[in-house]
């Protein structure tokens, strides 16, 4: 179904990453992002690529799913490669008027595009192996220290999880409203751009009205069930940071430090 | 369990009173159905029972606790659970078991106890096998039973249901109604069931009829549905079975009058010569 693609696209198989604590995965991903931006020579580039490849094998996610997650960024990947190829100074390989492609440009362009691809794949490795609930729980737990500087962490996490809960419900509702307006003779595929934009209005008004009504009732229901904010509230699902999770974060950290030493010290 | 004393309530910006000096006592463990036409104040009454709305005048006591005192509200919400009309808008979490856990989590219980209560409640209402499902994939009847499971996991002793079946198909209605009946029999729960359906009201021990924010009739289903003309004046009908029986009675089969259940009518019909 469509909504599951929208929200994090969790892919249910059993793997080490699927069982890992979401906090460990978020921190590891964060370290990996750092590593990606620190890399500059060929060996380091091969290093981060191999590392991600190992990650993909561990997660047992089929290649097709990973390629699918690249679809939204294909445009940016191509754009980055092309821009770099034209912009970077170096030995000219091809020239047409003032436009010229350099060898350094090609090399840099390919690497930039590849870096974007690695970035996307590593991020989807997190979303494909983590349910939206576990992800919000993990985020809430990691951000908890921000409570001290008055960031409403619990409230934000609750908002995200309610939004996730209502995405499918609201999508069904949208469908229904579109059908209802079509039954009244509305045509969404005809007319000029201006007309089409105007046609969206009769969809938005009932949609927002009903969403407001839902929000009202949900607030009543939550209050009736004793909700009083985050203080004094416990959770059924407890996140447990195991030795394996510790190892995952530690290994990634060692890799990061190694990369740092390789680039600046050795 | 509940005691209302001359309760008045008016919605902001509206001229008339939604509750107009309503007084009512509901003893512990009773199953009460509340009927009345649209705008008779049924839903407003229901929201007085757990402090979602507070009386402008008069008092509401729940297990001896005054709802007007803010300190009593957390305890009252533990005693009284609420099931609303629209099944979608009362589900908070994105899996069935997480949603059932929402109430106990608010009570601050330890995780193992929450899990135990959740599993028990889901199995009891008969949706234990769906616990990892996303709620939007459930049928209407299953969603309302999920709401009831949420109440059970709170270990409440009273359930207020505000037209819980009006958005369901006949199958869903039967599921919810039989769950309500089991709650009353097996769990000895106090039930306050606001409904439009006379057939559902007939299942209760006591029926309260509301009109213009006041109680106009109060009695057992037999007593209430025995007064066809008074009900008609209030814009209410008899259950279909009773109506059929009464019409036959008017044609001379006097024993068929005031039958509330299909089985009862069938039995009486079979006794006819």
XYZ file of N, CA, C and O in Angstrom, chain B residues 35-165:
524
model
N -31.479 6.865 26.086
C -31.997 7.134 24.750
C -32.629 8.524 24.712
O -32.890 9.136 25.752
N -32.874 9.010 23.524
C -33.439 10.340 23.340
C -33.130 10.797 21.929
O -32.214 10.282 21.301
N -33.891 11.777 21.441
C -33.649 12.255 20.080
C -32.368 13.068 20.024
O -31.772 13.388 21.056
N -31.958 13.450 18.792
C -30.772 14.308 18.634
C -30.966 15.602 19.408
O -32.036 16.196 19.375
N -29.920 16.048 20.094
C -30.010 17.315 20.806
C -30.734 17.211 22.138
O -31.080 18.222 22.741
N -30.953 15.983 22.619
C -31.644 15.852 23.901
C -30.663 15.964 25.068
O -31.069 15.975 26.221
N -29.366 16.043 24.765
C -28.374 16.206 25.836
C -27.670 14.929 26.241
O -26.940 14.928 27.224
N -27.874 13.856 25.479
C -27.270 12.561 25.839
C -25.750 12.621 25.902
O -25.142 12.183 26.875
N -25.148 13.181 24.824
C -23.684 13.198 24.765
C -23.104 14.136 25.816
O -22.047 13.862 26.390
N -23.795 15.240 26.069
C -23.353 16.175 27.102
C -23.366 15.479 28.456
O -22.424 15.600 29.252
N -24.420 14.716 28.690
C -24.536 13.949 29.932
C -23.354 12.985 30.069
O -22.694 12.928 31.108
N -23.050 12.279 28.962
C -21.960 11.298 29.004
C -20.639 11.974 29.381
O -19.858 11.429 30.158
N -20.401 13.161 28.835
C -19.141 13.860 29.086
C -19.060 14.444 30.501
O -17.986 14.880 30.923
N -20.199 14.473 31.199
C -20.157 14.904 32.604
C -19.629 13.779 33.494
O -19.144 14.026 34.596
N -19.730 12.539 32.995
C -19.451 11.391 33.852
C -17.963 11.165 34.113
O -17.605 10.474 35.054
N -17.080 11.698 33.249
C -15.654 11.561 33.568
C -14.946 12.909 33.610
O -13.738 12.986 33.476
N -15.734 13.955 33.756
C -15.129 15.267 33.937
C -14.594 15.905 32.672
O -13.823 16.852 32.740
N -14.981 15.386 31.491
C -14.599 16.073 30.254
C -15.324 17.410 30.189
O -14.789 18.396 29.703
N -16.574 17.423 30.683
C -17.315 18.670 30.847
C -17.689 18.780 32.320
O -17.966 17.778 32.969
N -17.692 19.998 32.832
C -18.044 20.195 34.239
C -19.349 20.967 34.317
O -19.624 21.827 33.481
N -20.190 20.643 35.305
C -21.482 21.324 35.410
C -21.311 22.828 35.687
O -20.403 23.222 36.413
N -22.183 23.630 35.060
C -22.178 25.066 35.370
C -22.813 25.289 36.733
O -22.401 26.142 37.499
N -23.860 24.487 36.969
C -24.527 24.508 38.279
C -24.811 23.076 38.650
O -24.976 22.228 37.779
N -24.908 22.805 39.943
C -25.169 21.442 40.367
C -23.875 20.670 40.551
O -22.782 21.226 40.390
N -24.024 19.376 40.895
C -22.843 18.573 41.231
C -22.885 17.224 40.536
O -23.960 16.660 40.294
N -21.719 16.705 40.209
C -21.606 15.330 39.729
C -20.606 14.614 40.618
O -19.498 15.103 40.828
N -21.013 13.468 41.168
C -20.098 12.658 41.967
C -19.844 11.337 41.279
O -20.767 10.682 40.802
N -18.593 10.933 41.212
C -18.233 9.618 40.693
C -17.559 8.874 41.826
O -16.518 9.315 42.316
N -18.164 7.773 42.274
C -17.660 7.038 43.435
C -17.383 7.979 44.597
O -16.354 7.887 45.264
N -18.276 8.940 44.798
C -18.121 9.869 45.913
C -17.151 11.008 45.657
O -16.938 11.855 46.511
N -16.542 11.049 44.444
C -15.596 12.121 44.132
C -16.295 13.205 43.311
O -16.942 12.910 42.310
N -16.145 14.440 43.735
C -16.745 15.565 43.040
C -15.921 15.892 41.785
O -14.726 16.151 41.875
N -16.568 15.872 40.599
C -15.791 16.105 39.367
C -15.294 17.544 39.265
O -14.374 17.831 38.513
N -15.917 18.463 40.016
C -15.524 19.870 39.915
C -14.175 20.134 40.571
O -13.559 21.155 40.332
N -13.731 19.182 41.418
C -12.423 19.381 42.041
C -11.331 18.782 41.183
O -11.303 17.590 40.926
N -10.431 19.623 40.739
C -9.459 19.208 39.739
C -8.600 18.039 40.209
O -8.232 17.175 39.413
N -8.301 18.021 41.497
C -7.468 16.953 42.041
C -8.093 15.573 41.911
O -7.392 14.560 41.921
N -9.425 15.515 41.763
C -10.114 14.229 41.660
C -10.062 13.639 40.258
O -10.278 12.438 40.072
N -9.780 14.493 39.254
C -9.911 14.059 37.864
C -9.048 12.834 37.507
O -9.564 11.878 36.915
N -7.753 12.796 37.864
C -6.968 11.612 37.497
C -7.585 10.314 38.019
O -7.623 9.311 37.301
N -8.097 10.342 39.246
C -8.687 9.148 39.839
C -9.986 8.779 39.112
O -10.246 7.610 38.831
N -10.786 9.808 38.802
C -12.053 9.571 38.101
C -11.797 8.931 36.729
O -12.472 7.992 36.331
N -10.763 9.398 36.037
C -10.447 8.853 34.711
C -9.982 7.402 34.826
O -10.010 6.648 33.858
N -9.490 7.023 36.012
C -9.111 5.626 36.220
C -10.329 4.744 36.437
O -10.319 3.569 36.100
N -11.364 5.326 37.018
C -12.579 4.557 37.290
C -13.456 4.451 36.050
O -14.128 3.460 35.838
N -13.505 5.546 35.284
C -14.466 5.635 34.192
C -13.739 5.699 32.855
O -12.951 6.595 32.616
N -14.026 4.737 31.990
C -13.441 4.789 30.644
C -14.514 5.220 29.663
O -15.707 5.080 29.924
N -14.066 5.729 28.538
C -14.975 6.355 27.594
C -14.759 5.746 26.216
O -13.631 5.652 25.753
N -15.825 5.333 25.557
C -15.719 4.881 24.172
C -16.582 5.803 23.326
O -17.749 6.013 23.624
N -15.982 6.367 22.278
C -16.700 7.373 21.507
C -17.283 6.786 20.225
O -17.027 5.647 19.865
N -18.056 7.655 19.557
C -18.782 7.230 18.370
C -17.846 6.858 17.212
O -17.969 5.788 16.636
N -16.910 7.762 16.903
C -16.049 7.517 15.751
C -14.835 6.686 16.153
O -13.977 7.134 16.891
N -14.797 5.422 15.655
C -13.725 4.535 16.118
C -12.331 5.037 15.750
O -11.377 4.807 16.479
N -12.211 5.761 14.603
C -10.890 6.185 14.146
C -10.261 7.233 15.041
O -9.057 7.251 15.235
N -11.104 8.132 15.573
C -10.549 9.297 16.248
C -10.175 9.064 17.694
O -9.826 9.994 18.398
N -10.295 7.827 18.171
C -9.872 7.597 19.547
C -8.672 6.661 19.611
O -8.234 6.301 20.691
N -8.138 6.292 18.449
C -6.955 5.437 18.427
C -5.714 6.316 18.295
O -5.604 7.113 17.379
N -4.817 6.177 19.263
C -3.687 7.100 19.374
C -2.438 6.564 18.689
O -1.694 7.299 18.055
N -2.195 5.250 18.833
C -0.907 4.707 18.412
C -1.020 3.959 17.089
O -2.121 3.659 16.631
N 0.137 3.620 16.502
C 0.078 3.025 15.172
C 0.133 1.499 15.155
O 0.214 0.908 14.097
N 0.113 0.852 16.337
C -0.183 -0.580 16.327
C -1.238 -0.845 17.397
O -1.411 -0.055 18.328
N -1.933 -1.984 17.246
C -3.022 -2.321 18.158
C -2.529 -2.399 19.601
O -3.120 -1.815 20.508
N -1.400 -3.109 19.839
C -0.975 -3.286 21.233
C -0.460 -1.975 21.841
O -0.690 -1.703 23.011
N 0.216 -1.151 21.018
C 0.682 0.143 21.532
C -0.502 1.002 21.950
O -0.442 1.737 22.934
N -1.588 0.914 21.163
C -2.742 1.727 21.495
C -3.386 1.284 22.804
O -3.761 2.099 23.636
N -3.493 -0.033 22.987
C -4.061 -0.539 24.236
C -3.199 -0.121 25.418
O -3.689 0.111 26.513
N -1.892 -0.016 25.169
C -0.963 0.323 26.255
C -1.035 1.795 26.644
O -0.531 2.174 27.690
N -1.674 2.613 25.792
C -1.633 4.067 26.021
C -2.144 4.461 27.409
O -1.492 5.239 28.111
N -3.288 3.918 27.812
C -3.859 4.256 29.119
C -2.955 3.840 30.274
O -2.572 4.669 31.100
N -2.595 2.542 30.340
C -1.702 2.103 31.421
C -0.374 2.866 31.454
O 0.174 3.104 32.533
N 0.132 3.246 30.287
C 1.372 4.034 30.256
C 1.171 5.369 30.958
O 2.043 5.857 31.661
N -0.027 5.947 30.769
C -0.316 7.218 31.429
C -0.403 7.065 32.940
O -0.212 8.023 33.680
N -0.744 5.833 33.390
C -0.812 5.595 34.833
C 0.585 5.447 35.425
O 0.750 5.424 36.641
N 1.587 5.302 34.562
C 2.953 5.162 35.052
C 3.256 3.784 35.607
O 4.072 3.638 36.517
N 2.628 2.745 35.044
C 2.869 1.381 35.529
C 4.196 0.838 34.995
O 4.685 1.301 33.968
N 4.778 -0.166 35.695
C 6.010 -0.778 35.166
C 5.729 -1.533 33.857
O 4.642 -2.088 33.683
N 6.715 -1.544 32.932
C 6.538 -2.123 31.599
C 5.983 -3.550 31.582
O 5.111 -3.862 30.760
N 6.464 -4.424 32.495
C 5.996 -5.821 32.463
C 4.508 -5.871 32.766
O 3.764 -6.638 32.162
N 4.075 -5.043 33.732
C 2.652 -5.072 34.090
C 1.803 -4.547 32.947
O 0.724 -5.073 32.663
N 2.298 -3.506 32.241
C 1.550 -2.974 31.106
C 1.363 -4.058 30.054
O 0.260 -4.292 29.567
N 2.465 -4.777 29.732
C 2.393 -5.814 28.701
C 1.393 -6.897 29.089
O 0.586 -7.338 28.269
N 1.431 -7.274 30.358
C 0.514 -8.302 30.845
C -0.938 -7.856 30.681
O -1.777 -8.576 30.150
N -1.227 -6.623 31.131
C -2.585 -6.088 31.041
C -3.040 -5.990 29.588
O -4.181 -6.293 29.255
N -2.131 -5.546 28.713
C -2.464 -5.369 27.298
C -2.818 -6.704 26.663
O -3.859 -6.844 26.006
N -1.957 -7.713 26.881
C -2.219 -9.025 26.295
C -3.545 -9.589 26.777
O -4.346 -10.089 25.988
N -3.771 -9.472 28.080
C -4.996 -9.999 28.673
C -6.225 -9.310 28.067
O -7.182 -9.957 27.656
N -6.157 -7.975 27.971
C -7.303 -7.203 27.477
C -7.595 -7.533 26.017
O -8.756 -7.713 25.623
N -6.533 -7.646 25.200
C -6.744 -7.905 23.776
C -7.345 -9.286 23.547
O -8.227 -9.461 22.708
N -6.866 -10.258 24.307
C -7.407 -11.607 24.174
C -8.865 -11.629 24.636
O -9.726 -12.239 24.005
N -9.134 -10.904 25.705
C -10.490 -10.909 26.259
C -11.524 -10.371 25.263
O -12.620 -10.904 25.142
N -11.175 -9.303 24.545
C -12.137 -8.780 23.566
C -12.045 -9.511 22.223
O -12.785 -9.206 21.297
N -11.114 -10.480 22.134
C -11.066 -11.320 20.942
C -10.271 -10.757 19.772
O -10.505 -11.140 18.630
N -9.325 -9.843 20.030
C -8.477 -9.386 18.927
C -6.994 -9.582 19.267
O -6.138 -8.864 18.776
N -6.713 -10.600 20.092
C -5.329 -10.886 20.491
C -4.430 -11.178 19.305
O -3.258 -10.817 19.306
N -5.004 -11.816 18.261
C -4.196 -12.178 17.088
C -3.826 -10.969 16.232
O -3.008 -11.057 15.339
N -4.439 -9.804 16.506
C -4.193 -8.624 15.667
C -3.236 -7.640 16.324
O -3.098 -6.515 15.868
N -2.550 -8.075 17.392
C -1.890 -7.067 18.233
C -0.778 -6.285 17.549
O -0.484 -5.174 17.951
N -0.183 -6.843 16.493
C 0.874 -6.088 15.811
C 0.376 -5.372 14.557
O 1.143 -4.775 13.817
N -0.934 -5.455 14.316
C -1.499 -4.828 13.118
C -1.599 -3.315 13.276
O -1.643 -2.788 14.376
N -1.670 -2.651 12.120
C -1.915 -1.218 12.125
C -3.425 -0.999 12.271
O -4.207 -1.678 11.614
N -3.852 -0.085 13.154
C -5.286 0.049 13.451
C -6.157 0.369 12.234
O -7.317 -0.011 12.198
N -5.591 1.054 11.225
C -6.465 1.419 10.100
C -6.834 0.211 9.251
O -7.702 0.300 8.393
N -6.192 -0.940 9.494
C -6.543 -2.149 8.752
C -7.656 -2.935 9.435
O -8.126 -3.933 8.916
N -8.096 -2.493 10.622
C -9.131 -3.207 11.365
C -10.522 -2.824 10.866
O -10.713 -1.737 10.324
N -11.487 -3.733 11.070
C -12.877 -3.400 10.748
C -13.428 -2.491 11.847
O -12.829 -2.361 12.907
N -14.583 -1.872 11.564
C -15.177 -0.964 12.540
C -15.415 -1.638 13.889
O -15.105 -1.082 14.932
N -15.967 -2.857 13.842
C -16.248 -3.581 15.078
C -14.970 -3.877 15.846
O -14.934 -3.780 17.075
N -13.913 -4.233 15.095
C -12.635 -4.509 15.763
C -12.054 -3.244 16.383
O -11.495 -3.277 17.472
N -12.218 -2.096 15.694
C -11.701 -0.841 16.235
C -12.399 -0.499 17.550
O -11.751 -0.075 18.513
N -13.740 -0.680 17.596
C -14.443 -0.364 18.837
C -14.067 -1.345 19.943
O -13.996 -0.975 21.108
N -13.807 -2.608 19.572
C -13.373 -3.552 20.602
C -11.973 -3.201 21.087
O -11.631 -3.413 22.249
N -11.160 -2.631 20.176
C -9.841 -2.137 20.587
C -9.988 -1.024 21.624
O -9.282 -0.998 22.628
N -10.961 -0.133 21.386
C -11.202 0.942 22.353
C -11.620 0.357 23.698
O -11.195 0.828 24.760
N -12.446 -0.701 23.652
C -12.874 -1.347 24.896
C -11.683 -2.016 25.586
O -11.546 -1.954 26.810
N -10.794 -2.627 24.779
C -9.596 -3.256 25.351
C -8.750 -2.207 26.076
O -8.195 -2.476 27.145
N -8.680 -1.003 25.493
C -7.942 0.086 26.137
C -8.503 0.391 27.508
O -7.764 0.652 28.459
N -9.846 0.334 27.616
C -10.495 0.578 28.907
C -10.205 -0.560 29.879
O -9.911 -0.336 31.051
N -10.259 -1.803 29.372
C -10.012 -2.974 30.223
C -8.598 -2.945 30.801
O -8.394 -3.277 31.970
N -7.637 -2.533 29.963
C -6.243 -2.509 30.406
C -6.038 -1.481 31.516
O -5.081 -1.552 32.267
N -6.958 -0.508 31.605
C -6.906 0.481 32.679
C -7.477 -0.076 33.981
O -7.418 0.572 35.016
N -8.102 -1.278 33.902
C -8.822 -1.878 35.033
C -9.871 -0.921 35.587
O -9.944 -0.683 36.791
N -10.668 -0.365 34.703
C -11.731 0.539 35.140
C -12.905 -0.294 35.645
O -13.006 -1.480 35.333
N -13.792 0.331 36.403
C -14.998 -0.418 36.755
C -16.251 0.166 36.133
O -17.347 -0.266 36.412
N -16.066 1.140 35.250
C -17.233 1.669 34.565
C -16.873 2.046 33.145
O -15.794 2.567 32.881
N -17.782 1.765 32.227
C -17.551 2.110 30.836
C -18.713 2.977 30.346
O -19.874 2.603 30.477
N -18.375 4.164 29.839
C -19.383 5.037 29.246
C -19.204 4.954 27.736
O -18.104 5.188 27.228
N -20.249 4.579 27.013
C -20.144 4.448 25.563
C -21.100 5.435 24.904
O -22.305 5.404 25.170
N -20.556 6.317 24.068
C -21.389 7.319 23.410
C -21.665 6.890 21.971
O -20.840 7.077 21.090
N -22.817 6.309 21.758
C -23.220 5.777 20.444
C -22.106 4.980 19.772
O -21.671 5.293 18.666
N -21.643 3.933 20.433
C -20.477 3.212 19.921
C -20.752 2.436 18.639
O -19.822 2.056 17.942
N -22.019 2.187 18.313
C -22.300 1.333 17.159
C -22.856 2.097 15.966
O -23.088 1.519 14.920
